[in-house]
Short mmCIF file of C-alpha atoms and ligand atoms in Angstrom, two decimals:
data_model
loop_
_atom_site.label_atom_id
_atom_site.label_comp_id
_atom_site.label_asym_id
_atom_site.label_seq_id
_atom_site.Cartn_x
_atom_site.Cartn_y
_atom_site.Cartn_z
CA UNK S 1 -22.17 15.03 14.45
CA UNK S 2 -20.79 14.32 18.16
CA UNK S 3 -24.29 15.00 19.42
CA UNK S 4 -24.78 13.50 23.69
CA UNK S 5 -27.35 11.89 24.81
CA UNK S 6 -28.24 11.43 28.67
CA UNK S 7 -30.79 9.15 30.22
CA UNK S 8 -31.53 8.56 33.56
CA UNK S 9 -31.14 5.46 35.63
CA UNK S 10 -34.12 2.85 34.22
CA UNK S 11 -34.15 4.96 30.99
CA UNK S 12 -35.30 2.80 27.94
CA UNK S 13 -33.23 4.09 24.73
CA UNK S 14 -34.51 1.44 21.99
CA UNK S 15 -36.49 -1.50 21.45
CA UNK S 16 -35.80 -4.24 19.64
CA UNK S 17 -38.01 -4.10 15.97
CA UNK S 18 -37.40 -0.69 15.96
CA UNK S 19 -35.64 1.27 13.23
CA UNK S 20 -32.59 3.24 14.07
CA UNK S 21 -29.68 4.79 12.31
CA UNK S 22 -27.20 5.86 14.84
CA UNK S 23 -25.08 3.81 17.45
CA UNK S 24 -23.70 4.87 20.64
CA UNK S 25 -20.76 4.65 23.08
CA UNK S 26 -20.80 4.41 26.42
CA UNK S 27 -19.29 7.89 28.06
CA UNK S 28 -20.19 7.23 31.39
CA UNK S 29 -22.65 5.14 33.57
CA UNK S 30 -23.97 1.41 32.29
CA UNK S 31 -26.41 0.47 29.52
CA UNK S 32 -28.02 -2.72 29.72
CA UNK S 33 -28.79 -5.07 26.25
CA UNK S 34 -31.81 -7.12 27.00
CA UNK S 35 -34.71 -9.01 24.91
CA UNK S 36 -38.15 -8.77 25.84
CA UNK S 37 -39.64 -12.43 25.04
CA UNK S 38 -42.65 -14.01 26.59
CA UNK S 39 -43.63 -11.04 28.62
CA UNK S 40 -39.91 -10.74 30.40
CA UNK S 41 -36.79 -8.92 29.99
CA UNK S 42 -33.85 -11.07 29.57
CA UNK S 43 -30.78 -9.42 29.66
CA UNK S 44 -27.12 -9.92 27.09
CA UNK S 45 -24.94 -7.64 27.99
CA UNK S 46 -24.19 -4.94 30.17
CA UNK S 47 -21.80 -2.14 28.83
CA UNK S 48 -19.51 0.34 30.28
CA UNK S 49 -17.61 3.20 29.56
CA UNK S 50 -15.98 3.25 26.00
CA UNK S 51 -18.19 0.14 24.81
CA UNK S 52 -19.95 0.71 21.44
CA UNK S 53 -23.22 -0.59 21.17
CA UNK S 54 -25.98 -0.58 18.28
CA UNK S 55 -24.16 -0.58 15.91
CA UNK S 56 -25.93 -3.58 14.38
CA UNK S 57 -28.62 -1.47 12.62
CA UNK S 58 -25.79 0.31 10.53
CA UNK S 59 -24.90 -2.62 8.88
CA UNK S 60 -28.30 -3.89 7.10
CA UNK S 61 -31.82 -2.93 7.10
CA UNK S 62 -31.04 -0.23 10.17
CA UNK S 63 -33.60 -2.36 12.49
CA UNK S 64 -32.58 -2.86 16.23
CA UNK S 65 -32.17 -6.39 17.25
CA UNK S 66 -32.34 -5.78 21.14
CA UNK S 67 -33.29 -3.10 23.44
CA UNK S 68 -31.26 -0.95 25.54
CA UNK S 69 -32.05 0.71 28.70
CA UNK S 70 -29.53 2.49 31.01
CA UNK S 71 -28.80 0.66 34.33
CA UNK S 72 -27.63 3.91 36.54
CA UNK S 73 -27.40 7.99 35.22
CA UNK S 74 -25.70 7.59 32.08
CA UNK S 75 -23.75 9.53 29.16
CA UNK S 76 -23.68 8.53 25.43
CA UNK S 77 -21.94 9.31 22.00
CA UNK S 78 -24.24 9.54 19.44
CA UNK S 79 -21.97 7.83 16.32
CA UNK S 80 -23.37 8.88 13.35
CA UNK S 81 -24.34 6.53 10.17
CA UNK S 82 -22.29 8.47 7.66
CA UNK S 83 -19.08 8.58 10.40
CA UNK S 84 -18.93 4.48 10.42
CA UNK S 85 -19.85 4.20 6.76
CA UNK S 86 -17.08 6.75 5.96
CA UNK S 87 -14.48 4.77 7.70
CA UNK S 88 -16.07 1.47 6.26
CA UNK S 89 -15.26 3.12 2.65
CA UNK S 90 -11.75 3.81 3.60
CA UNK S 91 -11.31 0.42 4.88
CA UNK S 92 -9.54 -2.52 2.50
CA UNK S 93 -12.07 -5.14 1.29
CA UNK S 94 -11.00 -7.55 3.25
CA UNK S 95 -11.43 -5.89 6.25
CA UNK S 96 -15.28 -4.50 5.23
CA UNK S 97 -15.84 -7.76 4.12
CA UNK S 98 -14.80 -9.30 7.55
CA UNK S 99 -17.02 -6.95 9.53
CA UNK S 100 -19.72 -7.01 7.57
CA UNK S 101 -19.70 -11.20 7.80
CA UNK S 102 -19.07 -10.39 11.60
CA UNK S 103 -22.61 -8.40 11.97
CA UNK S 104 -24.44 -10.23 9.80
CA UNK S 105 -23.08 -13.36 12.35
CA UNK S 106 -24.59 -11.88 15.51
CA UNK S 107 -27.52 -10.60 13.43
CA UNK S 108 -28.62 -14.18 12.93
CA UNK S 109 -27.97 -15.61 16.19
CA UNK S 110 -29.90 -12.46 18.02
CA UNK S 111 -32.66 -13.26 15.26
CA UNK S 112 -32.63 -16.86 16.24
CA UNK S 113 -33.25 -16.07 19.91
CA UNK S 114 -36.76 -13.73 18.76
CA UNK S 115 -37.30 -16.66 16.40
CA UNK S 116 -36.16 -20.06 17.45
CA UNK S 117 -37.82 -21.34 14.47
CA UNK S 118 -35.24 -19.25 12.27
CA UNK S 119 -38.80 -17.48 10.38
CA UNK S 120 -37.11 -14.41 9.65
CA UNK S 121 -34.13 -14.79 6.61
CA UNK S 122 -31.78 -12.59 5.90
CA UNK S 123 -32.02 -9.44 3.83
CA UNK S 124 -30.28 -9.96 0.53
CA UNK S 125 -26.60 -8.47 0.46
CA UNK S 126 -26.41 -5.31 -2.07
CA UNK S 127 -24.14 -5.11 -5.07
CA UNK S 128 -21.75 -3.45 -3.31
CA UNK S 129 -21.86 -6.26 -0.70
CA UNK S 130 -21.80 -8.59 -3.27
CA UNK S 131 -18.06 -6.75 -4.92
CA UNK S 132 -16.46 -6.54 -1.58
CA UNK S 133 -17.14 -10.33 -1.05
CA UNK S 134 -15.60 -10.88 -4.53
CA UNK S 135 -12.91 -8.79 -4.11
CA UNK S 136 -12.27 -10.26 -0.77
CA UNK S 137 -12.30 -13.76 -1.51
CA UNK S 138 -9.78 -12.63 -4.54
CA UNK S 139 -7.36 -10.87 -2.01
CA UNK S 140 -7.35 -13.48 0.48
CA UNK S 141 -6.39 -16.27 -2.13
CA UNK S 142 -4.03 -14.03 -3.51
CA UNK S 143 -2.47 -13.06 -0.07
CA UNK S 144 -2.39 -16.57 0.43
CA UNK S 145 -0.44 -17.76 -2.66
CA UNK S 146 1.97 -15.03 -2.78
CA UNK S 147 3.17 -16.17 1.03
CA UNK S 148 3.56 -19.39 0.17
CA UNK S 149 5.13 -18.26 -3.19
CA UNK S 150 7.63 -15.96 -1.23
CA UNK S 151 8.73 -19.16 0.66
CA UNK S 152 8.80 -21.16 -1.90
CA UNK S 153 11.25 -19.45 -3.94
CA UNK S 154 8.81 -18.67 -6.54
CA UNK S 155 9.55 -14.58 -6.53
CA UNK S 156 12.60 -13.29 -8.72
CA UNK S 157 14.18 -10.46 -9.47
CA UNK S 158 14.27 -9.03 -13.10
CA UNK S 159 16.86 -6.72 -13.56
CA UNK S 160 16.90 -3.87 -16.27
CA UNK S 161 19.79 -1.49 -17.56
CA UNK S 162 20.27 1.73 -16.29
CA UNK S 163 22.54 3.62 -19.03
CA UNK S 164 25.02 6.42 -19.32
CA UNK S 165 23.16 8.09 -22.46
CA UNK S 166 26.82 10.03 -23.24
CA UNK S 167 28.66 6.72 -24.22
CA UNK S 168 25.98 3.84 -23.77
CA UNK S 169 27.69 2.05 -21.03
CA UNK S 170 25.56 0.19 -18.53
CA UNK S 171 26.11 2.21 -14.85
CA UNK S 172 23.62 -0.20 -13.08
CA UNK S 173 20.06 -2.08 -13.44
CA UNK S 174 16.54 -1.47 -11.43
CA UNK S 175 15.20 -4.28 -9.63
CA UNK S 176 11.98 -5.22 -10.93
CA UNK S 177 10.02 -8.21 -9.37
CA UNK S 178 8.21 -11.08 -10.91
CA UNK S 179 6.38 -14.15 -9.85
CA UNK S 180 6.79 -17.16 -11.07
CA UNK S 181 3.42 -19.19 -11.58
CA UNK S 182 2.71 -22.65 -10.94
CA UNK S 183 1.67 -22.78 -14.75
CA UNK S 184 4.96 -21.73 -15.82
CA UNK S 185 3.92 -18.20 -16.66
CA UNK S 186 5.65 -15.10 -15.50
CA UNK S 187 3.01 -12.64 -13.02
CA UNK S 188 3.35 -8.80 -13.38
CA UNK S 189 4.20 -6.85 -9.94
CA UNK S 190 0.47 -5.03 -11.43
CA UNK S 191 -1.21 -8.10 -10.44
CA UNK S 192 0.55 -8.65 -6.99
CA UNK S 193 2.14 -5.48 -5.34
CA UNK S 194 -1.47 -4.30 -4.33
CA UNK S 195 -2.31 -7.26 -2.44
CA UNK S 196 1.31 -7.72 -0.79
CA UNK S 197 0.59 -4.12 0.13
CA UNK S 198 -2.48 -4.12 1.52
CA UNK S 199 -0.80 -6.60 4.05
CA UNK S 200 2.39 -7.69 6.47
CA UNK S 201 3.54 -9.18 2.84
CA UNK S 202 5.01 -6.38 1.83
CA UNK S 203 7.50 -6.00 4.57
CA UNK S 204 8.62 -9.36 4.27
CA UNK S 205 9.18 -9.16 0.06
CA UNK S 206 11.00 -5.51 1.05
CA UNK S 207 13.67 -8.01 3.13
CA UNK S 208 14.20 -10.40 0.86
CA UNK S 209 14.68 -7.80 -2.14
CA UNK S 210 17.24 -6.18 -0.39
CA UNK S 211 19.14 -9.45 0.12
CA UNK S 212 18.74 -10.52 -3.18
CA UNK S 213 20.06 -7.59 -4.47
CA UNK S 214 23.00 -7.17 -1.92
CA UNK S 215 23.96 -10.78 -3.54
CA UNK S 216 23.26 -9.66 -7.13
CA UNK S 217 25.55 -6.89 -6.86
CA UNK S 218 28.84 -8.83 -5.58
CA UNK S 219 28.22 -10.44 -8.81
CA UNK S 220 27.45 -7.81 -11.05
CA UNK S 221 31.16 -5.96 -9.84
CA UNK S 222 32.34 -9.63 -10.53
CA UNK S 223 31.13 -9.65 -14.04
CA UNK S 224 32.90 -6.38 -14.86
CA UNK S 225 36.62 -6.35 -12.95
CA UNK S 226 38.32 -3.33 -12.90
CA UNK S 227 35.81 -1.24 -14.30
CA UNK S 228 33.18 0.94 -12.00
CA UNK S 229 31.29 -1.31 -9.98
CA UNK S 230 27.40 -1.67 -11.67
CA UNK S 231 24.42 0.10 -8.92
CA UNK S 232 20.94 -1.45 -8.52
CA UNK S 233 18.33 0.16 -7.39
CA UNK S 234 15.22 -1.19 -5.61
CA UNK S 235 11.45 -0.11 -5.60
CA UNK S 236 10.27 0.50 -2.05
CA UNK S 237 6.35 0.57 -1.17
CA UNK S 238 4.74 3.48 1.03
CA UNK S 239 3.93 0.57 3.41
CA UNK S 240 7.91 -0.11 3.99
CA UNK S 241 8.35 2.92 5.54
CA UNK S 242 6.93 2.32 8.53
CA UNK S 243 9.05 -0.69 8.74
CA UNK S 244 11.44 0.32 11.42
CA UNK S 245 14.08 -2.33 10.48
CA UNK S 246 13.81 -1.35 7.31
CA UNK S 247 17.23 1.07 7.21
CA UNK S 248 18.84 -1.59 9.73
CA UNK S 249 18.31 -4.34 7.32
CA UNK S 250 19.78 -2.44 4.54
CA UNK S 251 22.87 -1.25 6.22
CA UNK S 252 23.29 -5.12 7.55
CA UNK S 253 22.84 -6.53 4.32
CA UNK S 254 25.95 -3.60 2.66
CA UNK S 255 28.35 -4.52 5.67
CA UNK S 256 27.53 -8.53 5.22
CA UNK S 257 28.75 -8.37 1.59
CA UNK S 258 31.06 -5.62 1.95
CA UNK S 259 29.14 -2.86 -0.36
CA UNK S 260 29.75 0.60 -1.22
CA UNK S 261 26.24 1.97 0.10
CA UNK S 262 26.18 4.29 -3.44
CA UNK S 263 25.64 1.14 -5.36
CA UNK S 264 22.21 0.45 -3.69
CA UNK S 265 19.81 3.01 -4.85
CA UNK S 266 15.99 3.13 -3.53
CA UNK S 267 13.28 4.31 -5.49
CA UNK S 268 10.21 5.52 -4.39
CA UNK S 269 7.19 7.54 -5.78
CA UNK S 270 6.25 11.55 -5.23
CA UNK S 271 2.99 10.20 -4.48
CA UNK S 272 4.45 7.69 -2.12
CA UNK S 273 6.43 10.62 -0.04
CA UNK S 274 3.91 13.09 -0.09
CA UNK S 275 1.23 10.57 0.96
CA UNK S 276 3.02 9.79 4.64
CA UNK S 277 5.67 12.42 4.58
CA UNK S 278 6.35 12.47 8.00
CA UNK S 279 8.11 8.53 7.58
CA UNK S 280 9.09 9.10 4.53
CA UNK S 281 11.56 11.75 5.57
CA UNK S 282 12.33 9.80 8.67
CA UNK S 283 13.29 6.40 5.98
CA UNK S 284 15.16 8.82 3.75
CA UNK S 285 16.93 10.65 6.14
CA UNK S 286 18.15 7.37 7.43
CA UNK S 287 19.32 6.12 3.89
CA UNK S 288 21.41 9.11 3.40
CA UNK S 289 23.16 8.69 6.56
CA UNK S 290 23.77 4.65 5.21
CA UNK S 291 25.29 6.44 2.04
CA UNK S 292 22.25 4.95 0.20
CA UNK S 293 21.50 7.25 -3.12
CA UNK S 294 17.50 8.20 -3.38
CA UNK S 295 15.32 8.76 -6.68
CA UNK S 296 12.17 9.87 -7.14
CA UNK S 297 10.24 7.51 -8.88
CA UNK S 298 7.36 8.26 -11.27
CA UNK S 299 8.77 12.13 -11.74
CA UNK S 300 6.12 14.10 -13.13
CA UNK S 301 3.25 12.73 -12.74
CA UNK S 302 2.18 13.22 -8.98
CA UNK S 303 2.72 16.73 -7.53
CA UNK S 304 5.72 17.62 -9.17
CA UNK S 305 6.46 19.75 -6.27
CA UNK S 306 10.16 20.09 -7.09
CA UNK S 307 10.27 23.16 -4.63
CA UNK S 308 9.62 21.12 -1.67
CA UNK S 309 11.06 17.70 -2.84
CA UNK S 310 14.75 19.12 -2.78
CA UNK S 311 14.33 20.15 1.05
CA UNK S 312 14.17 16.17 1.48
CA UNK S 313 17.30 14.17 1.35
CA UNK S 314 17.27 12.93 -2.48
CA UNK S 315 19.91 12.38 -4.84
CA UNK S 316 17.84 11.66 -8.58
CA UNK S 317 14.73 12.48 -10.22
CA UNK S 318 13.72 9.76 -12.82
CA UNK S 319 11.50 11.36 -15.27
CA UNK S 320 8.11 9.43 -16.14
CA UNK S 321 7.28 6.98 -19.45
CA UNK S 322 4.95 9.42 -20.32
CA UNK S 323 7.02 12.10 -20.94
CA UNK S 324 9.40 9.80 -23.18
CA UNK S 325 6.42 8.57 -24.80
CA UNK S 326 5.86 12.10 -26.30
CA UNK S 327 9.43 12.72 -27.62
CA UNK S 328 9.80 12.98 -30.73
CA UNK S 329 5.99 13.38 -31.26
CA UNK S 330 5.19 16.68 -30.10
CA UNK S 331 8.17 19.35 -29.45
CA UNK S 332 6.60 20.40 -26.45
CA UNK S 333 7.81 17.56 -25.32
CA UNK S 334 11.62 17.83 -25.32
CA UNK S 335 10.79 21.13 -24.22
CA UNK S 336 9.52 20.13 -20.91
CA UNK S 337 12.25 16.83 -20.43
CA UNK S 338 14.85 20.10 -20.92
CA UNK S 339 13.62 22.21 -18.22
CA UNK S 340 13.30 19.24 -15.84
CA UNK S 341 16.32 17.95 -16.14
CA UNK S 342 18.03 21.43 -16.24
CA UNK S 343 16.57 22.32 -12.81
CA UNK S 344 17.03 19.33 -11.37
CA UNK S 345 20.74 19.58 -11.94
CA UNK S 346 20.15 23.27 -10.88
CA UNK S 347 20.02 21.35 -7.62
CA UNK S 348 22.19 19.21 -7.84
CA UNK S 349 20.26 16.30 -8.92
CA UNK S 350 20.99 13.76 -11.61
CA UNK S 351 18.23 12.88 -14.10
CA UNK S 352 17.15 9.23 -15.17
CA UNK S 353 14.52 8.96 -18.12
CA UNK S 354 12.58 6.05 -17.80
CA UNK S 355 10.42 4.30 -20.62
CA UNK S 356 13.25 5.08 -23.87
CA UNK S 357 11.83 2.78 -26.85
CA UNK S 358 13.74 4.28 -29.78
CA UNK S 359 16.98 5.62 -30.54
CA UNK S 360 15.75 9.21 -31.16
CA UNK S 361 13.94 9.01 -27.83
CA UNK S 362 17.18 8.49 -26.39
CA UNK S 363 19.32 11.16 -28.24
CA UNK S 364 16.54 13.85 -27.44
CA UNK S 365 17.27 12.94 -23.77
CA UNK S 366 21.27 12.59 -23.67
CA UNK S 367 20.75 16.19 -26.14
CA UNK S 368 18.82 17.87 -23.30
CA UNK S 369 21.03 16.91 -20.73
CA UNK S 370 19.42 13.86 -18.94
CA UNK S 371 22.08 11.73 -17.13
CA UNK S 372 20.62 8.31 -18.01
CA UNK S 373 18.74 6.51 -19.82
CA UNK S 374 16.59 3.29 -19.15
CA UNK S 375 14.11 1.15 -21.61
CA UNK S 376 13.37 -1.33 -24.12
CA UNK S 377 15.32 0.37 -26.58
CA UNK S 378 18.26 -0.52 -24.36
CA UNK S 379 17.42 -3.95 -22.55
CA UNK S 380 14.01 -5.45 -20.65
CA UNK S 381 14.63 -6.56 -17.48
CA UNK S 382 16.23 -9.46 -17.55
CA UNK S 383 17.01 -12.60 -15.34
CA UNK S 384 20.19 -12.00 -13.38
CA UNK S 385 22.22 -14.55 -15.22
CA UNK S 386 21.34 -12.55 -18.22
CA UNK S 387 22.38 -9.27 -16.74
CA UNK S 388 25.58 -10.36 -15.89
CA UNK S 389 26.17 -11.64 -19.97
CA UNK S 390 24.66 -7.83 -20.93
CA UNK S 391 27.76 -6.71 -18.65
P1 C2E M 401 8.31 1.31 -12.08
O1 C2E M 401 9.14 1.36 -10.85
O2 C2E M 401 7.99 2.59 -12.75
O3 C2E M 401 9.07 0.31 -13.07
C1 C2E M 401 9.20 0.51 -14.44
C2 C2E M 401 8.21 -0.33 -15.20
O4 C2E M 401 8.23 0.07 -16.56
C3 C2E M 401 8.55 -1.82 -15.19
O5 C2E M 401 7.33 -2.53 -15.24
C4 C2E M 401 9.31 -1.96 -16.51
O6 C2E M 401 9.29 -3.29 -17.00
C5 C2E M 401 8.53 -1.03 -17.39
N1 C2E M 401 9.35 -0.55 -18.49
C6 C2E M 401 10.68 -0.36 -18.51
N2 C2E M 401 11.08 0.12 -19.71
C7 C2E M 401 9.97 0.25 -20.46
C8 C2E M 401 9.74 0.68 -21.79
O7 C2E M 401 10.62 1.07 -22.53
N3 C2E M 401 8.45 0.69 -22.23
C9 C2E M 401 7.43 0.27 -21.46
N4 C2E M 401 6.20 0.29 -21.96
N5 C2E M 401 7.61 -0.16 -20.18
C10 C2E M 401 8.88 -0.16 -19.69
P2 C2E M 401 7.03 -3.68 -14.20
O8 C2E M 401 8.25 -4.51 -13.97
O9 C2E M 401 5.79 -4.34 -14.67
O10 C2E M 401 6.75 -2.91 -12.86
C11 C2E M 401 5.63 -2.11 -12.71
C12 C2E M 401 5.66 -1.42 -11.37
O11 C2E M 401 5.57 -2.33 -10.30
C13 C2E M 401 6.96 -0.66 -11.13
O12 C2E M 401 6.91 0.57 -11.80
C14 C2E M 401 6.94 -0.54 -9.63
O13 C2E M 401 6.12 0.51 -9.23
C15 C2E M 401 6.31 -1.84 -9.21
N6 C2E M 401 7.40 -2.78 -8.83
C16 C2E M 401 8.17 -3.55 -9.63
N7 C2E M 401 9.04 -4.25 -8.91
C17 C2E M 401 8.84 -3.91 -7.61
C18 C2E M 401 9.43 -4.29 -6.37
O14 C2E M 401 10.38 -5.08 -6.31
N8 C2E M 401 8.93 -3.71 -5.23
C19 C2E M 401 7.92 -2.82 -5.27
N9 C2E M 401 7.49 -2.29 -4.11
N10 C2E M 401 7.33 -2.43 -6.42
C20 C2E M 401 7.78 -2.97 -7.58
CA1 CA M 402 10.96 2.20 -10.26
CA1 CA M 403 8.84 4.53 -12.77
#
């Protein structure tokens, strides 16, 4: 893959017109970019060490646009096709969108200077050109709205019960978000989360979630004097981890209204830890020493690697809908919500079952030794005013 080539001083390594697959970078010594018109060489660039050239002819019909000759003794990278292309893949549409616009860019105006009369068009963008440019133009709009949504107060919190399924009493709510459309309708997190991730957003909705709820619970403890103060708990995106206020932010926003860190509890996904586990720990380890409770989101359905999740600092598994969704269909079923929630109190974890629709759902959980309960069988999430009147 990492194959070298060296040329001597004068060396010619391409012409323009011809086809090539591969571009290069500069190790050591200077190539020269030049176009050969009327009989003369007239050079564009000259490049030095670490400066990646040719890579033009990955990007459309593989054909070279100038030539390139080395100026002293010099040492190149070959960069593969399949190396870019790989890393293109991996790449968010936006961002393959933006470079391909980019190439195509100094593709014309190189063409232009072979062609001042502008003879040669374009070659036509492939289907998977075509997707990205959809997709793109979707995610930018998006991106766009939700800032201007975030500012404009048009995000809100939905909050659902979390219940004690021995007794039925609420214990505390999940913070779910919504988005509040121009058109009056209410947006799913589905259609937004993705987008907010894929960018800064994300950090910035993180904040003002954890503010929001900080003020929601005050109330909630309001709503229900005397008794045990209500918990919330908050969804947090792989992307937040690497958000090194993140922990700050959270133990500013307890002290500023004078929380007990146990009532703010952060979710977040197997697939979410195992995917950067290195922050992940970092984030959680940081929680725990706020006093900041930790579930595992989404139990069940990732790696399920119970063995290694209880070496990290978390306090809660909360068992996936689709494991409710089986109860009382299949007796396999129960069997498997039994042994989960029996190990994870084995170590010393509590057990929320997400997803409950119907009473029996529920009493197969609370019979099988799951903590608490959460679902439309209970509550939706609801507006905080309304969460308050369920308390
Ligand atoms: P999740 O964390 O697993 O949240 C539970 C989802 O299941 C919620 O959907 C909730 O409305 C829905 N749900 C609750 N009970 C039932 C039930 O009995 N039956 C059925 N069919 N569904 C039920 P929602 O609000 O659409 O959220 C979807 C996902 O979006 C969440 O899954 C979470 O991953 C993400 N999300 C929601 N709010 C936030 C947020 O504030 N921040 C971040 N980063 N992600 C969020
Ligand atoms: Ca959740
Ligand atoms: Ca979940």
């Amino acid at each position: 893959m990492h194959d070298r080539r060296r040329l001597a001083a004068g060396e010619v390594l391409f012409r323009a017109g011809e086809s090539g697959q591969v571009a290069f970078l500069v190790e050591s010594g200077a190539i020269e970019i030049y176009l050969e018109r009327g009989g003369r060489d007239e050079p564009i660039a000259l490049l030095g060490a670490d400066e990646l050239f040719g890579e033009m002819a990955l990007a459309g019909d593989h054909t070279r646009t100038a030539s390139a000759r080395a100026v002293g003794d010099t040492e190149l990278l070959v960069v593969t096709h399949e190396m870019l292309a790989e890393q293109m893949a991996r790449a968010a549409p936006v961002l393959r969108h933006l470079l391909r616009v980019t190439l195509a860019r100094s593709r014309d105006s190189l063409r232009l200077l072979h062609h001042p009369a502008g003879a040669a068009p374009a070659a036509p963008a492939a289907a998977g050109e075509h997707a990205d440019r959809t997709l793109a133009a979707q995610r930018l709009r998006t991106e766009q709205q939700l800032r201007q949504a975030l500012y404009a107060g048009e995000l809100e919190l939905h909050y659902q019960p979390i219940v004690e399924l021995d007794g039925g009493r609420i214990a505390g709510f999940e913070s779910l978000i919504r988005w509040h459309g121009k058109d009056g309708r209410l947006i799913p997190p589905s259609a937004f989360i993705g987008v907010a991730e894929d960018s800064e957003l994300i950090v910035e909705i993180g904040r003002w979630i954890v503010d929001t709820v900080a003020a929601a619970l005050v109330r909630m403890a309001a709503a229900r004097p005397g008794a045990a103060a209500p918990f919330c708990s908050i969804n947090l995106s792989p992307r937040q981890f690497d958000d090194p206020q993140l922990a700050a932010q959270i133990g500013d926003a307890l002290a500023r209204h004078a929380l007990a860190p146990k009532r703010l509890r952060l979710e977040i996904t197997e697939s979410a830890v195992f995917g950067n586990l290195a922050a992940a720990r970092q984030l959680l380890e940081q929680c725990r020493a706020l006093g900041c409770p930790v579930l595992v989101d989404d139990f069940g359905t990732g790696y399920s690697a119970l063995s290694y999740l209880h070496r990290l600092p978390i306090d809660a598994i909360k068992l996936d809908r689709s494991f409710i969704d089986e109860l009382g269909a299949s007796s396999g079923a129960a069997a498997i919500v039994q042994a989960m929630a029996r190990l994870a109190a084995d170590l010393g974890l509590y057990t929320v079952a997400e997803g409950i629709e119907t009473a029996e759902q529920a009493a197969i959980c609370a019979q099988h030794g799951v903590s608490y309960g959460q679902g439309f069988h209970f509550s939706r999430g609801v507006p905080l005013d309304a969460a308050l009147a369920l308390l």
